[in-house]
Short mmCIF file of C-alpha atoms (C1' of nucleotides) in Angstrom, two decimals:
data_model
loop_
_atom_site.label_atom_id
_atom_site.label_comp_id
_atom_site.label_asym_id
_atom_site.label_seq_id
_atom_site.Cartn_x
_atom_site.Cartn_y
_atom_site.Cartn_z
CA UNK A 877 66.42 78.52 194.20
CA UNK A 878 68.38 75.39 194.28
CA UNK A 879 71.43 76.78 195.79
CA UNK A 880 70.05 79.56 197.85
CA UNK A 881 68.05 77.49 200.12
CA UNK A 882 71.13 75.57 200.97
CA UNK A 883 73.02 78.63 201.84
CA UNK A 884 71.13 79.32 204.92
CA UNK A 885 73.58 78.93 207.64
CA UNK A 886 72.00 81.17 210.11
CA UNK A 887 71.93 78.49 212.61
CA UNK A 888 69.48 76.20 210.97
CA UNK A 889 67.86 75.24 207.81
CA UNK A 890 64.29 74.64 207.07
CA UNK A 891 62.53 74.04 203.79
CA UNK A 892 60.17 76.77 204.68
CA UNK A 893 62.86 79.23 205.43
CA UNK A 894 65.20 80.94 203.11
CA UNK A 895 66.62 84.35 202.42
CA UNK A 896 65.37 85.50 205.71
CA UNK A 897 61.87 84.99 204.55
CA UNK A 898 59.22 82.54 205.46
CA UNK A 899 58.44 80.43 202.47
CA UNK A 900 55.10 79.21 203.59
CA UNK A 901 52.89 79.56 200.56
CA UNK A 902 51.44 82.95 200.49
CA UNK A 903 53.55 84.17 203.34
CA UNK A 904 56.53 86.34 202.94
CA UNK A 905 57.16 87.36 206.43
CA UNK A 906 60.65 88.49 207.05
CA UNK A 907 62.47 86.63 209.74
CA UNK A 908 65.86 87.91 210.53
CA UNK A 909 67.14 84.75 211.98
CA UNK A 910 66.21 81.17 212.26
CA UNK A 911 64.90 81.45 215.73
CA UNK A 912 62.61 84.17 214.76
CA UNK A 913 61.45 82.09 211.89
CA UNK A 914 60.60 79.20 214.14
CA UNK A 915 58.68 81.46 216.35
CA UNK A 916 56.87 82.85 213.39
CA UNK A 917 56.19 79.41 212.06
CA UNK A 918 54.61 78.32 215.27
CA UNK A 919 52.61 81.41 215.71
CA UNK A 920 51.40 82.12 212.23
CA UNK A 921 51.25 78.69 210.76
CA UNK A 922 49.97 76.67 213.60
CA UNK A 923 47.62 73.81 213.17
CA UNK A 924 44.41 75.48 212.25
CA UNK A 925 41.93 75.45 209.48
CA UNK A 926 43.78 77.80 207.32
CA UNK A 927 47.08 76.02 207.55
CA UNK A 928 45.59 72.68 206.90
CA UNK A 929 43.71 73.98 203.95
CA UNK A 930 46.90 75.44 202.58
CA UNK A 931 48.62 72.20 203.21
CA UNK A 932 45.97 70.35 201.30
CA UNK A 933 46.33 72.63 198.37
CA UNK A 934 50.02 72.14 198.42
CA UNK A 935 49.48 68.43 198.30
CA UNK A 936 47.45 68.92 195.23
CA UNK A 937 50.15 70.93 193.67
CA UNK A 938 52.71 68.32 194.35
CA UNK A 939 50.50 65.58 193.14
CA UNK A 940 49.81 67.38 189.95
CA UNK A 941 53.44 68.12 189.38
CA UNK A 942 54.43 64.58 189.97
CA UNK A 943 52.08 63.45 187.33
CA UNK A 944 53.48 66.00 185.04
CA UNK A 945 56.98 65.04 185.85
CA UNK A 946 56.50 61.40 185.10
CA UNK A 947 54.95 62.30 181.82
CA UNK A 948 57.77 64.57 180.91
CA UNK A 949 60.27 61.99 181.86
CA UNK A 950 58.64 59.50 179.64
CA UNK A 951 58.61 61.94 176.86
CA UNK A 952 62.22 62.75 177.33
CA UNK A 953 63.15 59.13 177.18
CA UNK A 954 61.12 58.63 174.07
CA UNK A 955 62.77 61.62 172.50
CA UNK A 956 66.21 60.43 173.39
CA UNK A 957 65.44 57.00 172.19
CA UNK A 958 64.19 58.39 168.98
CA UNK A 959 67.31 60.45 168.52
CA UNK A 960 69.52 57.57 169.49
CA UNK A 961 70.97 59.52 172.26
CA UNK A 962 72.47 57.75 175.14
CA UNK A 963 70.61 58.73 178.18
CA UNK A 964 73.44 59.87 180.30
CA UNK A 965 71.59 60.06 183.52
CA UNK A 966 68.22 58.70 182.95
CA UNK A 967 67.12 56.80 185.95
CA UNK A 968 70.03 56.87 188.21
CA UNK A 969 69.12 60.25 189.52
CA UNK A 970 65.48 61.05 189.47
CA UNK A 971 65.83 64.76 189.46
CA UNK A 972 63.79 67.46 187.94
CA UNK A 973 65.10 68.67 184.70
CA UNK A 974 66.44 71.89 185.86
CA UNK A 975 68.34 70.17 188.54
CA UNK A 976 69.83 67.94 186.02
CA UNK A 977 71.03 70.87 184.14
CA UNK A 978 72.75 72.31 187.09
CA UNK A 979 74.36 69.02 187.72
CA UNK A 980 75.78 68.83 184.29
CA UNK A 981 77.08 72.25 184.77
CA UNK A 982 78.80 71.58 187.93
CA UNK A 983 80.29 68.62 186.25
CA UNK A 984 81.94 70.84 183.79
CA UNK A 985 83.21 73.13 186.36
CA UNK A 986 84.38 71.11 189.23
CA UNK A 987 84.34 73.39 192.16
CA UNK A 988 84.81 76.90 191.17
CA UNK A 989 82.03 79.24 190.78
CA UNK A 990 80.59 79.10 187.31
CA UNK A 991 82.40 81.79 185.41
CA UNK A 992 80.48 81.74 182.26
CA UNK A 993 78.38 79.19 180.79
CA UNK A 994 80.38 77.18 178.33
CA UNK A 995 77.44 75.18 177.35
CA UNK A 996 77.46 72.77 174.64
CA UNK A 997 74.61 73.28 172.30
CA UNK A 998 73.47 69.78 172.69
CA UNK A 999 72.90 69.67 176.33
CA UNK A 1000 69.98 71.46 177.76
CA UNK A 1001 72.16 72.93 180.34
CA UNK A 1002 72.16 76.34 181.68
CA UNK A 1003 69.91 78.58 179.73
CA UNK A 1004 71.44 80.29 176.86
CA UNK A 1005 68.50 82.43 176.45
CA UNK A 1006 68.01 83.99 179.77
CA UNK A 1007 70.59 86.58 179.24
CA UNK A 1008 69.45 87.24 175.79
CA UNK A 1009 65.86 86.93 176.59
CA UNK A 1010 65.59 88.99 179.64
CA UNK A 1011 67.30 92.17 178.93
CA UNK A 1012 64.45 94.19 180.11
CA UNK A 1013 63.09 92.11 182.84
CA UNK A 1014 65.45 93.19 185.50
CA UNK A 1015 64.40 96.70 185.11
CA UNK A 1016 60.98 95.61 185.96
CA UNK A 1017 62.01 93.37 188.69
CA UNK A 1018 64.46 95.71 190.06
CA UNK A 1019 63.50 98.48 192.29
CA UNK A 1020 62.47 101.13 189.88
CA UNK A 1021 59.03 99.98 189.42
CA UNK A 1022 57.22 100.39 186.34
CA UNK A 1023 54.84 103.18 186.75
CA UNK A 1024 55.49 104.26 183.26
CA UNK A 1025 55.30 100.74 182.07
CA UNK A 1026 51.65 100.72 181.47
CA UNK A 1027 52.02 102.68 178.38
CA UNK A 1028 54.47 100.38 176.78
CA UNK A 1029 52.32 97.39 176.80
CA UNK A 1030 52.51 96.77 173.22
CA UNK A 1031 55.23 94.63 172.04
CA UNK A 1032 58.23 93.83 174.04
CA UNK A 1033 56.35 93.27 177.18
CA UNK A 1034 55.28 89.85 176.38
CA UNK A 1035 58.28 88.90 174.40
CA UNK A 1036 60.69 89.45 177.17
CA UNK A 1037 58.66 88.34 180.01
CA UNK A 1038 59.37 84.73 179.80
CA UNK A 1039 57.90 83.96 183.11
CA UNK A 1040 55.04 86.01 184.15
CA UNK A 1041 54.62 85.18 187.71
CA UNK A 1042 58.28 85.40 188.31
CA UNK A 1043 57.83 88.92 187.34
CA UNK A 1044 54.61 89.53 189.08
CA UNK A 1045 55.75 87.92 192.23
CA UNK A 1046 58.18 90.53 193.35
CA UNK A 1047 55.83 93.23 192.28
CA UNK A 1048 52.77 91.57 193.49
CA UNK A 1049 51.82 94.20 195.99
CA UNK A 1050 52.60 96.80 193.46
CA UNK A 1051 50.31 95.47 190.79
CA UNK A 1052 47.72 94.50 193.23
CA UNK A 1053 47.39 97.93 194.64
CA UNK A 1054 48.58 100.32 192.07
CA UNK A 1055 46.41 101.15 189.18
CA UNK A 1056 49.08 100.33 186.72
CA UNK A 1057 48.59 98.25 183.68
CA UNK A 1058 50.68 95.15 183.93
CA UNK A 1059 53.18 94.97 181.10
CA UNK A 1060 51.86 91.72 179.75
CA UNK A 1061 49.56 90.83 177.00
CA UNK A 1062 46.16 89.49 177.69
CA UNK A 1063 47.18 86.14 176.36
CA UNK A 1064 50.05 85.95 178.76
CA UNK A 1065 47.92 86.95 181.65
CA UNK A 1066 45.17 84.54 180.80
CA UNK A 1067 47.64 81.74 180.51
CA UNK A 1068 49.11 82.65 183.85
CA UNK A 1069 45.70 82.70 185.44
CA UNK A 1070 45.04 79.23 184.17
CA UNK A 1071 48.44 78.00 185.15
CA UNK A 1072 47.99 79.30 188.59
CA UNK A 1073 44.89 77.31 189.10
CA UNK A 1074 45.15 74.02 190.84
CA UNK A 1075 43.96 71.95 187.97
CA UNK A 1076 45.06 74.09 185.11
CA UNK A 1077 41.65 75.09 184.06
CA UNK A 1078 39.39 77.97 184.80
CA UNK A 1079 35.97 79.13 183.91
CA UNK A 1080 35.69 82.47 182.29
CA UNK A 1081 34.42 83.90 185.48
CA UNK A 1082 37.38 82.54 187.38
CA UNK A 1083 39.66 84.14 184.91
CA UNK A 1084 37.91 87.40 185.50
CA UNK A 1085 38.37 86.97 189.19
CA UNK A 1086 42.03 86.30 188.83
CA UNK A 1087 42.43 89.49 186.91
CA UNK A 1088 40.67 91.61 189.45
CA UNK A 1089 42.30 89.86 192.32
CA UNK A 1090 45.77 90.17 190.93
CA UNK A 1091 45.73 93.56 189.36
CA UNK A 1092 44.23 96.72 190.59
CA UNK A 1093 44.21 97.93 187.07
CA UNK A 1094 41.57 95.41 186.15
CA UNK A 1095 39.17 96.47 188.77
CA UNK A 1096 37.72 99.07 186.57
CA UNK A 1097 36.60 99.26 183.02
CA UNK A 1098 35.42 95.76 183.43
CA UNK A 1099 33.43 95.71 180.25
CA UNK A 1100 36.47 96.62 178.24
CA UNK A 1101 38.97 94.18 179.54
CA UNK A 1102 36.51 91.37 179.95
CA UNK A 1103 35.67 91.73 176.37
CA UNK A 1104 39.35 91.62 175.62
CA UNK A 1105 39.74 88.49 177.66
CA UNK A 1106 36.97 86.74 175.81
CA UNK A 1107 38.34 88.01 172.58
CA UNK A 1108 41.73 86.57 173.36
CA UNK A 1109 40.35 83.28 174.51
CA UNK A 1110 38.57 82.85 171.25
CA UNK A 1111 41.26 84.26 169.10
CA UNK A 1112 44.27 82.30 170.21
CA UNK A 1113 44.45 78.66 169.47
CA UNK A 1114 46.45 78.11 172.57
CA UNK A 1115 43.35 78.53 174.65
CA UNK A 1116 41.17 75.50 174.54
CA UNK A 1117 37.66 75.40 175.76
CA UNK A 1118 36.65 72.20 177.43
CA UNK A 1119 33.23 71.13 178.43
CA UNK A 1120 33.01 70.15 181.99
CA UNK A 1121 30.53 69.15 184.59
CA UNK A 1122 30.74 72.62 185.87
CA UNK A 1123 30.16 73.98 182.45
CA UNK A 1124 32.92 75.14 180.20
CA UNK A 1125 36.43 75.71 181.38
CA UNK A 1126 39.42 77.11 179.59
CA UNK A 1127 42.74 75.43 179.44
CA UNK A 1128 46.05 76.21 177.82
CA UNK A 1129 47.44 74.20 175.01
CA UNK A 1130 51.01 74.80 175.88
CA UNK A 1131 52.30 73.57 172.61
CA UNK A 1132 50.30 76.11 170.77
CA UNK A 1133 51.33 78.77 173.15
CA UNK A 1134 54.97 78.06 172.74
CA UNK A 1135 54.57 77.71 169.02
CA UNK A 1136 53.07 81.11 168.84
CA UNK A 1137 55.68 82.56 171.06
CA UNK A 1138 58.49 81.00 169.15
CA UNK A 1139 57.16 82.52 165.99
CA UNK A 1140 57.30 85.85 167.60
CA UNK A 1141 60.86 85.51 168.69
CA UNK A 1142 61.90 84.33 165.31
CA UNK A 1143 63.21 87.79 164.70
CA UNK A 1144 66.29 87.05 166.69
CA UNK A 1145 68.32 84.43 164.92
CA UNK A 1146 70.44 83.71 167.86
CA UNK A 1147 67.41 82.84 169.80
CA UNK A 1148 65.82 80.89 167.14
CA UNK A 1149 68.69 78.58 167.14
CA UNK A 1150 67.96 77.60 170.67
CA UNK A 1151 64.30 77.61 170.43
CA UNK A 1152 63.47 74.08 171.34
CA UNK A 1153 65.29 74.25 174.56
CA UNK A 1154 65.12 77.87 175.31
CA UNK A 1155 61.45 78.19 174.93
CA UNK A 1156 60.34 75.07 176.54
CA UNK A 1157 62.75 74.36 179.22
CA UNK A 1158 64.86 77.39 179.09
CA UNK A 1159 61.99 79.32 180.28
CA UNK A 1160 61.90 77.35 183.37
CA UNK A 1161 65.50 77.74 184.00
CA UNK A 1162 65.08 81.26 183.27
CA UNK A 1163 62.36 81.67 185.68
CA UNK A 1164 64.10 79.92 188.43
CA UNK A 1165 67.57 81.05 187.82
CA UNK A 1166 67.78 84.52 189.23
CA UNK A 1167 67.59 83.43 192.77
CA UNK A 1168 68.10 86.62 194.51
CA UNK A 1169 65.47 88.40 192.64
CA UNK A 1170 62.40 86.46 193.15
CA UNK A 1171 62.55 83.56 195.34
CA UNK A 1172 59.97 85.45 197.16
CA UNK A 1173 56.77 83.68 197.31
CA UNK A 1174 53.92 84.62 195.26
CA UNK A 1175 50.66 86.26 195.51
CA UNK A 1176 48.41 83.37 195.42
CA UNK A 1177 49.22 80.25 197.17
CA UNK A 1178 51.18 78.40 194.62
CA UNK A 1179 52.09 80.85 192.04
CA UNK A 1180 55.66 80.33 192.53
CA UNK A 1181 55.41 76.69 193.03
CA UNK A 1182 53.83 76.46 189.70
CA UNK A 1183 55.93 79.02 188.16
CA UNK A 1184 59.20 77.54 188.98
CA UNK A 1185 58.13 74.40 187.41
CA UNK A 1186 56.07 76.08 184.98
CA UNK A 1187 58.52 76.17 182.24
CA UNK A 1188 59.92 72.81 182.81
CA UNK A 1189 56.96 70.78 183.66
CA UNK A 1190 53.76 72.50 183.09
CA UNK A 1191 54.79 73.96 179.89
CA UNK A 1192 54.74 70.99 177.80
CA UNK A 1193 52.13 68.71 178.78
CA UNK A 1194 48.92 70.25 179.62
CA UNK A 1195 47.79 68.17 176.78
CA UNK A 1196 49.85 65.14 176.92
CA UNK A 1197 48.38 63.87 173.76
CA UNK A 1198 48.43 67.02 171.77
CA UNK A 1199 45.76 66.19 169.34
CA UNK A 1200 45.93 69.20 167.19
CA UNK A 1201 42.59 70.72 166.76
CA UNK A 1202 40.80 69.72 169.82
CA UNK A 1203 42.84 68.47 172.58
CA UNK A 1204 41.43 66.88 175.62
CA UNK A 1205 43.94 68.91 177.33
CA UNK A 1206 43.89 68.48 180.95
CA UNK A 1207 43.67 65.22 182.59
CA UNK A 1208 42.05 65.95 185.79
CA UNK A 1209 43.75 64.78 188.83
CA UNK A 1210 40.43 63.77 190.15
CA UNK A 1211 40.35 66.10 193.06
CA UNK A 1212 39.18 69.60 192.83
CA UNK A 1213 40.87 71.91 195.14
CA UNK A 1214 39.02 74.91 194.09
CA UNK A 1215 35.35 74.77 194.25
CA UNK A 1216 34.49 78.13 192.92
CA UNK A 1217 31.64 79.75 194.66
CA UNK A 1218 29.92 80.08 191.38
CA UNK A 1219 29.44 83.72 191.71
CA UNK A 1220 32.34 85.72 192.65
CA UNK A 1221 32.00 89.18 191.60
CA UNK A 1222 34.65 89.82 194.01
CA UNK A 1223 37.30 87.56 195.14
CA UNK A 1224 36.14 85.11 197.61
CA UNK A 1225 37.31 81.88 196.29
CA UNK A 1226 39.20 79.51 198.52
CA UNK A 1227 42.44 80.68 197.09
CA UNK A 1228 41.83 84.15 198.13
CA UNK A 1229 41.78 82.91 201.60
CA UNK A 1230 45.36 82.19 201.12
CA UNK A 1231 45.95 85.30 199.24
CA UNK A 1232 44.62 87.39 201.93
CA UNK A 1233 46.39 85.53 204.56
CA UNK A 1234 49.17 87.98 204.58
CA UNK A 1235 47.46 90.72 202.86
CA UNK A 1236 44.16 91.77 204.07
CA UNK A 1237 41.45 92.14 201.50
CA UNK A 1238 41.59 95.67 200.45
CA UNK A 1239 39.68 95.83 197.33
CA UNK A 1240 37.77 98.71 198.56
CA UNK A 1241 40.83 100.48 199.64
CA UNK A 1242 42.20 99.79 196.27
CA UNK A 1243 39.29 101.50 194.84
CA UNK A 1244 40.13 104.63 196.58
CA UNK A 1245 43.62 104.17 195.65
CA UNK A 1246 42.96 103.71 192.06
CA UNK A 1247 40.70 106.61 191.78
CA UNK A 1248 43.25 109.06 192.82
CA UNK A 1249 46.21 107.24 191.57
CA UNK A 1250 48.39 107.53 188.60
CA UNK A 1251 46.30 109.01 185.94
CA UNK A 1252 46.58 106.67 183.10
CA UNK A 1253 45.40 107.80 179.81
CA UNK A 1254 46.24 104.88 177.69
CA UNK A 1255 43.00 104.91 175.99
"C1'" DA B 60 56.07 102.31 153.60
"C1'" DC B 61 54.68 98.06 154.86
"C1'" DT B 62 53.67 94.20 157.95
"C1'" DT B 63 52.47 92.32 162.17
"C1'" DG B 64 50.88 91.85 166.81
"C1'" DA B 65 48.09 93.63 170.34
"C1'" DG B 66 44.19 96.19 172.25
"C1'" DT B 67 39.56 97.94 171.74
"C1'" DA B 68 34.88 98.18 170.15
"C1'" DA B 69 31.05 96.09 168.58
"C1'" DA B 70 27.85 92.97 166.25
"C1'" DC B 71 26.04 88.60 166.50
"C1'" DA B 72 24.71 83.84 167.98
"C1'" DC B 73 23.84 80.77 171.55
"C1'" DT B 74 22.22 79.29 176.07
"C1'" DG B 75 20.17 79.01 180.63
"C1'" DC C 611 13.69 89.19 177.54
"C1'" DC C 612 18.09 89.29 179.71
"C1'" DA C 613 22.74 88.35 181.11
"C1'" DG C 614 26.65 85.71 180.37
"C1'" DT C 615 29.47 83.49 177.15
"C1'" DG C 616 31.81 82.74 172.85
"C1'" DT C 617 32.99 84.04 167.98
"C1'" DT C 618 34.11 87.14 164.64
"C1'" DT C 619 35.19 91.38 162.22
"C1'" DA C 620 37.00 95.91 161.90
"C1'" DC C 621 39.71 99.38 163.36
"C1'" DT C 622 43.72 101.81 165.61
"C1'" DC C 623 48.25 101.99 167.23
"C1'" DA C 624 53.01 100.82 168.06
"C1'" DA C 625 56.97 98.45 166.81
"C1'" DG C 626 59.93 95.94 163.69
#
DNA sequence: ACTTGAGTAAACACTG
DNA sequence: CCAGTGTTTACTCAAG
């Protein structure tokens, strides 16, 4: 996404415009040219309640990420200090990690287009893994969408899908409306749900809502998949339950999650070698690297915002202090963006306001859709 | 053939 | 008592 947004030379550039698409969170309106975009911007995103609410949420996102970033930076410096590495670029250029990587790359290759990544193993430069790690992803991302995918949920799905929302994003409408089982494990989905939340924590009920909101498939057989969700929350150490004023919320211990994932990938020696970088940060690079594919903005307001930083920032520090057994995982940024309406059997949380901004609430339509749709006989 | 990870079902405890 | 939540066990299945 770094480079693409700069490529816009259709007369003007705007942070909210790229690839002929409006990048306002939750909006993906196609604007053929810049003028059309401006018109769209003024019409659709004028100063009203909705826009200001979205703006506020975005502020939260940024705030959260800044906190994360500073933590990660500290950690990086501590790591480098520990390893007696000379920080080549520590403070001079306060860039996000993935930017740094691209910088180092362009350093290697002065002007020409990057032919093939001659990375040095030491630098966390361009992802080594993506290629190796995503062999299947494109098929999902790419046009030929998945219908048969539901059946193959078992193994590879999770392994290869390094970044969930990067994968959901382009297929958002598809999964939202088609009664197709998303090719991700429950653990992956739960994590994504939590990551997508403003403060990285969700109540069980909110997790349920995310499932039903995001996937048509999870609008039926509720007892089954809800049980599975609870089962996964309890089973996996990476999900940490935290007592809260609101009650109990669930958070992700990213360390645990990555640990678990890394164990799974252990099968591939070439990958294992790169684990530290490829899993933690590589994921991020991975997620953000294929620009053409999914710079599209996400279903919920900040999916993508989170996602793109997900790997690099969010990944590591949901529990900055990683106390093993019980981590006080999420430091709350004080402000709650999402006041869940306590009962939401259907989706009517503030976020969904955004969600439905460009996609009218069609749950009922979905119902019809799912009834007659794709017979799935997984069970 | 065996192991492992994931999904499903279900029993049970706890709590408001 | 009930519903929701959380934990745990057992089983099946697919893939490595």
